[in-house]
Structure formats: C-alpha cells, structure tokens
CSV table of C-alpha atoms in Angstrom, one decimal:
chain,number,residue,atom,x,y,z
Z,217,MET,CA,31.9,38.3,15.4
Z,218,LYS,CA,29.4,35.7,14.2
Z,219,VAL,CA,25.8,36.8,14.4
Z,220,LEU,CA,23.6,34.3,16.3
Z,221,VAL,CA,19.9,34.3,15.6
Z,222,VAL,CA,18.0,32.8,18.4
Z,223,ASP,CA,14.4,33.5,17.5
Z,224,ASP,CA,12.5,31.8,14.6
Z,225,HIS,CA,10.8,35.0,13.5
Z,226,THR,CA,14.2,36.6,12.7
Z,227,LEU,CA,15.4,33.3,11.2
Z,228,VAL,CA,12.5,33.2,8.8
Z,229,ARG,CA,13.0,36.8,7.7
Z,230,ARG,CA,16.6,35.9,6.9
Z,231,GLY,CA,15.5,33.0,4.8
Z,232,ILE,CA,16.9,30.3,7.2
Z,233,GLY,CA,13.8,29.0,9.1
Z,234,HIS,CA,14.0,27.4,12.5
Z,235,VAL,CA,13.6,23.9,11.2
Z,236,VAL,CA,17.2,23.0,10.3
Z,237,ARG,CA,17.8,21.5,6.9
Z,238,GLU,CA,19.6,18.5,8.3
Z,239,CYS,CA,16.2,17.4,9.5
Z,240,PHE,CA,14.6,17.4,6.0
Z,241,PRO,CA,14.1,13.8,4.7
Z,242,GLU,CA,14.8,15.1,1.1
Z,243,ALA,CA,15.6,11.7,-0.5
Z,244,GLU,CA,12.5,10.1,1.0
Z,245,VAL,CA,10.2,13.0,-0.1
Z,246,ILE,CA,11.6,12.8,-3.7
Z,247,GLU,CA,10.9,9.1,-3.8
Z,248,ALA,CA,7.4,9.5,-2.3
Z,249,ALA,CA,6.6,12.3,-4.9
Z,250,GLY,CA,7.6,10.1,-7.8
Z,251,ALA,CA,5.6,7.1,-6.6
Z,252,VAL,CA,2.4,9.0,-5.7
Z,253,PHE,CA,2.3,10.8,-9.0
Z,254,LYS,CA,2.2,7.4,-10.8
Z,255,VAL,CA,-0.9,6.4,-8.8
Z,256,HIS,CA,-2.7,9.6,-8.0
Z,257,GLY,CA,-1.2,12.1,-10.4
Z,258,ALA,CA,-4.4,13.2,-12.1
Z,259,ALA,CA,-6.3,13.7,-8.8
Z,260,MET,CA,-3.3,15.7,-7.4
Z,261,LEU,CA,-3.3,18.1,-10.3
Z,262,GLN,CA,-7.1,18.7,-10.3
Z,263,TYR,CA,-9.5,20.6,-8.1
Z,264,GLY,CA,-11.0,18.4,-5.3
Z,265,PRO,CA,-13.1,18.6,-2.2
Z,266,SER,CA,-12.1,21.4,0.2
Z,267,LEU,CA,-11.7,18.8,3.0
Z,268,GLY,CA,-8.5,17.7,1.4
Z,269,PHE,CA,-6.8,14.9,-0.5
Z,270,GLN,CA,-8.9,11.8,0.2
Z,271,PRO,CA,-6.1,9.3,0.7
Z,272,LEU,CA,-4.4,11.6,3.2
Z,273,ARG,CA,-7.6,12.1,5.1
Z,274,GLU,CA,-8.1,8.4,5.3
Z,275,TRP,CA,-4.6,7.9,6.5
Z,276,LEU,CA,-5.0,10.6,9.1
Z,277,ALA,CA,-8.3,9.1,10.3
Z,278,GLY,CA,-6.6,5.8,10.8
Z,279,TRP,CA,-3.6,7.3,12.6
Z,280,GLN,CA,-5.8,9.4,14.9
Z,281,GLY,CA,-8.4,6.7,15.4
Z,282,VAL,CA,-11.4,8.8,14.3
Z,283,ALA,CA,-14.1,8.6,11.6
Z,284,LEU,CA,-13.3,10.2,8.2
Z,285,ASP,CA,-15.9,12.9,8.6
Z,286,ARG,CA,-14.0,14.3,11.6
Z,287,VAL,CA,-10.8,15.1,9.5
Z,288,LEU,CA,-10.1,18.4,7.7
Z,289,THR,CA,-6.8,19.3,6.0
Z,290,SER,CA,-5.4,22.7,4.9
Z,291,ASN,CA,-2.4,24.5,3.7
Z,292,GLY,CA,-0.7,24.6,7.1
Z,293,SER,CA,-2.4,24.6,10.4
Z,294,LEU,CA,-2.5,28.4,10.8
Z,295,GLN,CA,-5.0,28.6,8.0
Z,296,LEU,CA,-7.3,26.4,10.1
Z,297,ILE,CA,-7.4,29.2,12.6
Z,298,GLU,CA,-8.3,31.6,9.8
Z,299,PHE,CA,-11.2,29.4,8.8
Z,300,LEU,CA,-12.4,29.1,12.4
Z,301,CYS,CA,-12.4,32.9,12.7
Z,302,LEU,CA,-14.3,33.3,9.4
Z,303,ARG,CA,-17.0,30.9,10.5
Z,304,MET,CA,-17.3,31.8,14.2
Z,305,LEU,CA,-16.2,35.3,15.0
Z,306,ARG,CA,-17.8,38.7,14.6
Z,307,PRO,CA,-16.1,41.9,15.8
Z,308,GLY,CA,-16.3,42.1,19.6
Z,309,ASP,CA,-16.7,38.4,20.2
Z,310,VAL,CA,-14.6,37.0,23.1
Z,311,VAL,CA,-11.9,34.4,22.6
Z,312,PHE,CA,-9.7,33.0,25.4
Z,313,THR,CA,-6.0,32.3,24.9
Z,314,GLU,CA,-3.2,31.5,27.2
Z,315,THR,CA,-0.9,34.4,28.1
Z,316,PRO,CA,1.6,34.3,26.6
Z,317,SER,CA,0.4,32.7,23.4
Z,318,TYR,CA,1.4,32.1,19.8
Z,319,ASP,CA,1.7,35.6,18.3
Z,320,ARG,CA,0.4,34.7,14.8
Z,321,THR,CA,-2.8,33.3,16.3
Z,322,LEU,CA,-3.2,36.6,18.3
Z,323,THR,CA,-2.7,38.5,15.0
Z,324,LEU,CA,-5.4,36.6,13.3
Z,325,LEU,CA,-7.8,37.0,16.2
Z,326,ARG,CA,-7.2,40.8,16.2
Z,327,ARG,CA,-7.6,40.9,12.5
Z,328,HIS,CA,-11.1,39.5,12.9
Z,329,GLY,CA,-12.0,42.0,15.7
Z,330,ALA,CA,-12.0,39.5,18.6
Z,331,LYS,CA,-11.7,40.6,22.2
Z,332,ILE,CA,-8.9,38.5,23.5
Z,333,VAL,CA,-9.0,37.5,27.2
Z,334,GLY,CA,-5.7,36.1,28.4
Z,335,ILE,CA,-5.6,33.2,30.8
Z,336,PRO,CA,-2.2,33.3,32.7
Z,337,LEU,CA,0.0,30.4,31.9
Z,338,GLU,CA,1.8,28.6,34.8
Z,339,ALA,CA,4.6,26.0,34.7
Z,340,ASP,CA,2.0,23.2,34.5
Z,341,GLY,CA,-0.5,24.8,32.2
Z,342,PRO,CA,-3.2,27.5,32.3
Z,343,ASP,CA,-4.2,29.0,35.7
Z,344,ILE,CA,-7.5,27.0,36.3
Z,345,ALA,CA,-8.8,29.5,38.9
Z,346,ALA,CA,-8.4,32.3,36.4
Z,347,LEU,CA,-10.1,30.3,33.7
Z,348,GLU,CA,-13.0,29.5,35.9
Z,349,ALA,CA,-13.3,33.2,36.9
Z,350,ALA,CA,-13.2,34.3,33.2
Z,351,LEU,CA,-15.9,31.8,32.3
Z,352,LYS,CA,-18.2,33.4,34.9
Z,353,SER,CA,-17.9,36.8,33.3
Z,354,HIS,CA,-17.5,35.9,29.6
Z,355,ALA,CA,-19.0,33.6,27.0
Z,356,PRO,CA,-16.0,32.9,24.7
Z,357,LYS,CA,-16.4,31.5,21.2
Z,358,PHE,CA,-13.5,29.2,22.0
Z,359,PHE,CA,-10.4,28.8,24.1
Z,360,TYR,CA,-7.1,28.5,22.1
Z,361,THR,CA,-4.5,26.5,23.9
Z,362,ILE,CA,-1.2,24.7,23.2
Z,363,PRO,CA,-1.0,22.0,25.8
Z,364,ASP,CA,2.3,20.4,24.8
Z,365,PHE,CA,5.6,22.4,24.9
Z,366,GLN,CA,3.7,25.6,24.4
Z,367,ASN,CA,4.8,28.3,22.0
Z,368,PRO,CA,6.3,30.6,23.3
Z,369,ALA,CA,6.7,29.5,26.9
Z,370,GLY,CA,7.7,25.8,26.5
Z,371,ALA,CA,5.3,24.8,29.3
Z,372,THR,CA,3.3,21.5,29.2
Z,373,CYS,CA,-0.2,21.2,30.7
Z,374,SER,CA,-0.4,18.6,33.4
Z,375,GLY,CA,-2.8,15.7,33.2
Z,376,ALA,CA,-4.7,17.0,36.2
Z,377,LYS,CA,-5.2,20.4,34.5
Z,378,ARG,CA,-6.2,18.8,31.2
Z,379,ARG,CA,-9.0,17.0,33.0
Z,380,GLN,CA,-10.1,20.2,34.7
Z,381,ILE,CA,-10.2,22.0,31.4
Z,382,ALA,CA,-12.2,19.2,29.8
Z,383,ASP,CA,-14.6,19.3,32.7
Z,384,LEU,CA,-15.0,23.1,32.5
Z,385,ALA,CA,-15.6,22.7,28.7
Z,386,GLU,CA,-18.4,20.2,29.3
Z,387,ARG,CA,-20.0,22.3,32.1
Z,388,HIS,CA,-19.8,25.7,30.3
Z,389,GLY,CA,-20.3,24.5,26.7
Z,390,LEU,CA,-16.8,25.8,26.0
Z,391,LEU,CA,-15.1,24.9,22.6
Z,392,ILE,CA,-11.4,24.1,23.0
Z,393,VAL,CA,-9.1,24.7,20.1
Z,394,GLU,CA,-6.1,22.4,20.9
Z,395,ASP,CA,-3.0,23.3,18.8
Z,396,ALA,CA,-0.5,20.4,19.1
Z,397,PRO,CA,2.3,20.9,16.5
Z,398,TYR,CA,5.1,19.9,19.0
Z,399,ARG,CA,3.3,17.1,20.8
Z,400,LEU,CA,5.3,14.3,19.1
Z,401,LEU,CA,8.6,16.0,19.9
Z,402,ARG,CA,8.9,14.7,23.5
Z,403,TYR,CA,12.5,14.1,24.5
Z,404,ARG,CA,11.8,12.7,28.0
Z,405,GLY,CA,9.0,12.4,30.5
Z,406,ARG,CA,5.5,11.0,30.3
Z,407,GLU,CA,3.0,11.8,27.6
Z,408,GLU,CA,-0.4,13.2,28.8
Z,409,PRO,CA,-3.7,12.6,27.0
Z,410,THR,CA,-4.9,15.1,24.5
Z,411,LEU,CA,-7.8,17.4,25.3
Z,412,TYR,CA,-9.5,15.8,22.3
Z,413,GLU,CA,-9.2,12.4,24.0
Z,414,LEU,CA,-10.7,13.8,27.2
Z,415,ALA,CA,-13.5,15.9,25.5
Z,416,PRO,CA,-13.9,14.8,21.9
Z,417,GLU,CA,-17.2,16.7,21.4
Z,418,ARG,CA,-15.9,19.9,22.8
Z,419,THR,CA,-12.4,20.0,21.2
Z,420,LEU,CA,-10.9,20.8,17.9
Z,421,HIS,CA,-7.5,19.1,17.8
Z,422,MET,CA,-5.1,20.5,15.2
Z,423,SER,CA,-1.5,19.9,14.1
Z,424,SER,CA,0.7,20.0,11.1
Z,425,PHE,CA,3.7,18.3,9.4
Z,426,THR,CA,5.7,21.5,9.4
Z,427,LYS,CA,7.9,20.4,12.4
Z,428,LEU,CA,7.9,16.7,11.4
Z,429,ILE,CA,8.7,16.8,7.7
Z,430,ALA,CA,9.5,20.4,6.6
Z,431,PRO,CA,7.7,23.8,6.5
Z,432,GLY,CA,7.5,23.6,2.7
Z,433,VAL,CA,5.0,20.8,2.7
Z,434,ARG,CA,2.4,23.3,4.1
Z,435,THR,CA,0.0,20.5,5.3
Z,436,GLY,CA,-2.0,20.9,8.4
Z,437,PHE,CA,-5.0,19.0,9.8
Z,438,MET,CA,-7.8,19.3,12.3
Z,439,ILE,CA,-9.9,16.7,14.1
Z,440,GLY,CA,-13.3,17.6,15.4
Z,441,GLU,CA,-17.1,17.2,15.5
Z,442,PRO,CA,-18.4,16.5,12.0
Z,443,LYS,CA,-20.8,19.4,11.7
Z,444,LEU,CA,-18.2,21.9,12.7
Z,445,ILE,CA,-15.6,20.3,10.4
Z,446,ALA,CA,-18.1,20.5,7.5
Z,447,SER,CA,-18.7,24.2,8.3
Z,448,LEU,CA,-15.0,24.9,8.3
Z,449,ALA,CA,-14.7,23.0,5.1
Z,450,LYS,CA,-17.2,25.4,3.5
Z,451,ALA,CA,-15.0,28.4,4.6
Z,452,ALA,CA,-12.1,26.6,3.0
Z,453,GLU,CA,-14.0,26.1,-0.2
Z,454,ASP,CA,-15.0,29.7,-0.3
Z,455,THR,CA,-11.3,30.7,0.3
Z,456,TYR,CA,-9.4,28.5,-2.1
Z,457,ILE,CA,-11.7,25.8,-3.6
Z,458,SER,CA,-9.4,23.1,-2.5
Z,459,PRO,CA,-6.0,22.9,-0.7
Z,460,GLY,CA,-2.7,22.0,-2.4
Z,461,TYR,CA,-3.3,18.4,-3.4
Z,462,VAL,CA,0.3,18.0,-4.8
Z,463,ALA,CA,1.8,18.6,-1.4
Z,464,GLN,CA,-0.9,16.6,0.4
Z,465,GLY,CA,-0.3,13.7,-2.0
Z,466,ILE,CA,3.4,13.6,-1.3
Z,467,VAL,CA,2.8,13.8,2.5
Z,468,TYR,CA,0.3,10.9,2.2
Z,469,GLU,CA,2.7,8.7,0.3
Z,470,TRP,CA,5.6,9.5,2.7
Z,471,CYS,CA,3.4,8.7,5.7
Z,472,ARG,CA,1.9,5.6,4.0
Z,473,ARG,CA,5.4,4.2,3.7
Z,474,GLY,CA,5.8,4.2,7.5
Z,475,LEU,CA,8.4,7.0,7.5
Z,476,LEU,CA,6.9,9.2,10.2
Z,477,PRO,CA,8.0,7.1,13.3
Z,478,PRO,CA,11.7,6.9,12.3
Z,479,GLN,CA,11.7,10.6,11.4
Z,480,ILE,CA,10.4,11.5,14.8
Z,481,GLU,CA,13.1,9.5,16.4
Z,482,ARG,CA,15.8,11.3,14.3
Z,483,LEU,CA,14.4,14.6,15.4
Z,484,LYS,CA,14.4,13.7,19.0
Z,485,GLN,CA,18.0,12.6,18.8
Z,486,LEU,CA,19.0,15.9,17.2
Z,487,TYR,CA,16.9,18.3,19.3
Z,488,GLY,CA,17.2,16.7,22.7
Z,489,PRO,CA,20.9,17.5,23.2
Z,490,ARG,CA,20.1,21.1,22.1
Z,491,LEU,CA,17.5,21.5,24.8
Z,492,ASP,CA,19.9,20.1,27.3
Z,493,ALA,CA,22.6,22.6,26.2
Z,494,CYS,CA,20.2,25.5,26.5
Z,495,LEU,CA,19.2,24.6,30.0
Z,496,ALA,CA,22.8,23.9,31.1
Z,497,GLY,CA,23.9,27.2,29.7
Z,498,LEU,CA,21.2,29.1,31.5
Z,499,ALA,CA,22.0,27.4,34.8
Z,500,ALA,CA,25.7,28.1,34.4
Z,501,TYR,CA,25.7,31.7,33.1
Z,502,MET,CA,22.3,33.1,34.3
Z,503,PRO,CA,21.5,31.5,37.6
Z,504,ASP,CA,19.3,34.4,38.7
Z,505,ALA,CA,16.9,34.1,35.7
Z,506,VAL,CA,13.9,31.8,35.8
Z,507,PRO,CA,13.6,29.5,32.7
Z,508,THR,CA,10.9,27.0,31.9
Z,509,ARG,CA,12.2,23.4,31.9
Z,510,PRO,CA,10.4,21.7,29.0
Z,511,ASP,CA,10.6,18.0,28.2
Z,512,GLY,CA,10.3,18.6,24.5
Z,513,GLY,CA,9.3,21.0,21.7
Z,514,PHE,CA,11.2,24.0,20.3
Z,515,PHE,CA,11.3,26.6,23.0
Z,516,VAL,CA,12.6,27.6,26.4
Z,517,SER,CA,11.3,30.8,27.8
Z,518,LEU,CA,13.0,33.0,30.3
Z,519,THR,CA,11.8,35.5,33.0
Z,520,LEU,CA,14.5,38.1,33.5
Z,521,PRO,CA,15.4,39.2,37.1
Z,522,ASP,CA,13.4,42.0,38.7
Z,523,GLY,CA,14.3,45.4,37.3
Z,524,VAL,CA,15.7,44.0,34.0
Z,525,LEU,CA,13.6,44.8,30.9
Z,526,ALA,CA,13.7,42.6,27.9
Z,527,SER,CA,13.7,45.7,25.7
Z,528,ALA,CA,17.0,46.8,27.2
Z,529,VAL,CA,18.4,43.3,27.0
Z,530,ARG,CA,17.6,43.2,23.3
Z,531,THR,CA,19.4,46.5,22.7
Z,532,GLU,CA,22.5,45.2,24.5
Z,533,ALA,CA,22.3,41.8,22.7
Z,534,ALA,CA,22.3,43.4,19.3
Z,535,THR,CA,25.7,44.9,20.1
Z,536,ARG,CA,27.0,41.4,20.8
Z,537,GLY,CA,25.7,39.9,17.5
Z,538,LEU,CA,22.7,38.3,19.2
Z,539,ASN,CA,19.3,38.8,17.7
Z,540,LEU,CA,16.3,38.5,20.1
Z,541,ALA,CA,12.6,38.9,19.3
Z,542,ASP,CA,10.3,41.3,21.1
Z,543,GLY,CA,8.5,39.1,23.7
Z,544,LEU,CA,5.6,41.6,24.1
Z,545,ALA,CA,4.0,40.3,20.9
Z,546,PHE,CA,3.1,37.0,22.8
Z,547,PHE,CA,1.0,38.7,25.4
Z,548,PRO,CA,-2.7,39.4,24.3
Z,549,ASP,CA,-3.5,42.0,26.9
Z,550,GLY,CA,-0.2,43.5,28.1
Z,551,GLY,CA,2.7,42.2,30.2
Z,552,GLY,CA,5.8,40.4,29.1
Z,553,GLU,CA,8.3,43.2,29.8
Z,554,ARG,CA,10.7,40.6,31.3
Z,555,PHE,CA,9.9,37.8,29.0
Z,556,LEU,CA,12.2,36.2,26.4
Z,557,ARG,CA,11.6,33.2,24.1
Z,558,LEU,CA,14.7,31.1,23.3
Z,559,PRO,CA,14.2,28.7,20.4
Z,560,PHE,CA,17.0,26.1,20.6
Z,561,CYS,CA,16.5,23.7,17.7
Z,562,ALA,CA,18.2,25.7,14.9
Z,563,LEU,CA,21.5,26.0,16.7
Z,564,SER,CA,24.2,23.5,17.6
Z,565,PRO,CA,25.0,22.8,21.2
Z,566,ALA,CA,28.2,24.8,20.9
Z,567,GLU,CA,26.4,27.8,19.3
Z,568,ILE,CA,23.7,27.6,22.1
Z,569,ASP,CA,26.4,27.8,24.8
Z,570,ASP,CA,28.0,30.7,23.1
Z,571,GLY,CA,24.6,32.4,22.6
Z,572,VAL,CA,23.7,32.0,26.3
Z,573,GLN,CA,27.0,33.5,27.3
Z,574,ARG,CA,26.3,36.5,25.1
Z,575,LEU,CA,22.8,36.7,26.6
Z,576,ALA,CA,24.2,36.7,30.1
Z,577,GLU,CA,26.5,39.5,29.3
Z,578,SER,CA,23.6,41.5,27.8
Z,579,VAL,CA,21.5,41.0,30.9
Z,580,GLN,CA,24.4,42.1,33.1
Z,581,ALA,CA,24.9,45.2,30.9
Z,582,ALA,CA,21.1,46.0,31.0
Z,583,SER,CA,20.8,45.7,34.8
C-alpha cells in the first residue's frame, strides 16, 4: 500500500517539502543567477546592510508601492517574527494570535516567554467580539494574523472584518502583524484589501517567495513604519550582520525580468484543481464532517463529527498508510481535539481522492 503524506510537516521531515518540484522555475532561476552575478557579483558575495540587498529592496518598494525605508528583507519570513520577538518581547508580555494559528510562530512566541491569547477564528476571519473583549483586558504587544487562506484553517478574513480590525488597531494603538505568504495564490473569488492598506501606520505586512519560487531561496520581506523597520534591522544586524545576498540577488533578477506574474498563474493552474479535488472528496466520502471552503492557498481544515477525536483518527490513519499531523499544535491555549489540517498542493487530484477515502475509513473506524 502506498503511503500518502498529507501534512507538510511530515513531508518536510521526509525531505519532500510541500511545494512540489514541478512548480520550481529551475531554468529561469539558473539564467537569473548567471545574469545577476555578472552585474552585482561582488556585492552579492560581500557583507552588506542588514536591511537586505538594495536592488531587491528597491524592486519590492516599487511592487508594493511604498518608500524604500519601509522595506526589510530576511532569510525567510519566519526570521522576521524572530526579530520582532527580540526587539519587542519580554517574558510575560501578551501577544494575540488567531486560534488556530501557525504552529511555528506559536513556538517562537513561547520561546521568548510570551503569554499568548488566542482569538477564535471563524469562517470569515477572527471573532471581532472576542478581539474587542480581549483588548479590554490585555495590552498586547501585537496581534499576529494570517488574513488570506490562513494556515492552518484555510479561512480568509472578510473585507468587513478587516476594516473592523484596522479600526480597533487605530483606537487601541494595536500593532498588527499581517502574515500573507498565500495571498497571491487565489484560485477564485474577490481579493480583499490588505490590513496594511487599511492601517499602514499600525501594520507590519510580511510575506516571502517560498511559495512563489521555491523554499530554497529563503527570501522573506516585511513592509512597515520606518522607525520600527529600522529597529528590526538592528536586530537583524546583531543576529547575522546581513542576510544571504546571493539568494536575494537571484530573486531580484528573477523578479526584475517580469517572471513573477506568469509563475503565479502557473501555480494557480496547478493548485486550483487540487483544492477542488479535496473539497469534492470530502463532500463525497465525509458528508458529516465540516471543512473550510477556501478560495486559494494551501490548506483545507476539517472539524470532525462530535465524539470523534483527531488523535484516534491519526492512529487509524497510520494503519492505512496515511500520515496526519497533530492538530493540537496549532492551538495556543488548548482545544483542537477534533481539528485536522489537510494540505492539498503536494498531491495529485487522484492521490487526494484516494487519501480522502482512506481518511473517511479512518474516521469511521475511530467513531
């Protein structure tokens, strides 16, 4: 029986990764590398400012429509969270996240001794009433949120809720950390404004090229208020002097050549049918379960029927060659006993259909 791996954490441990190789623009990256070394080779091989490779920052500023002093780059976007923790957090400081939320961000926050307050996530974004109530009793250092195709839930924050969050940020002096690595991977539906667009002085907007080019480029970026960006750049300088200019130079040249828009379209054409296959399989084989219905991104999440625990399903699934991750890791302050995250991008539609059938059998056996 073929083993199907349906969570990116397991995929990474097995050396596969959840960004499939057929997505990698290898020939384009090779050409970009050769070309950029001829022009910027010496600068790419030398130390430089911790803000990042200047030509890339200039390209990002133009793409995002912001001033250059609002742009910081790093070795992947997760490191930006680390810098934020280094500069802003002391043990016991409060940070808000959605619940569920990205488990690696939760790990970093705990490593720095933060007290994490979870804001329940609904189908259309954070529970605004819960956020307002939490702001009355806490003064968080920031609110970490993934508004577009959230990891792990797959939910997207509605335009109305984004405006409410921006308004709350202005009224309470709340700093929003908007993580948007999946935003450009929309397969259908209407795009909503970013929180940065709605509240630019109260928002740090971050993303990366991991899902758009390849994980190996390790290039993330953040847009925000210049003084805060400069402070984070000092944390970066104290950490590694400067980020990896070789990778950033290659990313710059690849983007400069106008290769990002067609790459995004290729990814949409590949991933969209996989999302459809996942949702169709859940509807056919697991009609009693409650999945999210995202319009893009990498994840569908699933709430199991009453009385069915994800831990029991994982045990049954393992006997059927299906590897599932522990969903409890996504919950900052408990919960998640019936939660499963289903990444769909790394499997073909046929593999997804087979995997959902195995999952349905596992749920039945665990009931």
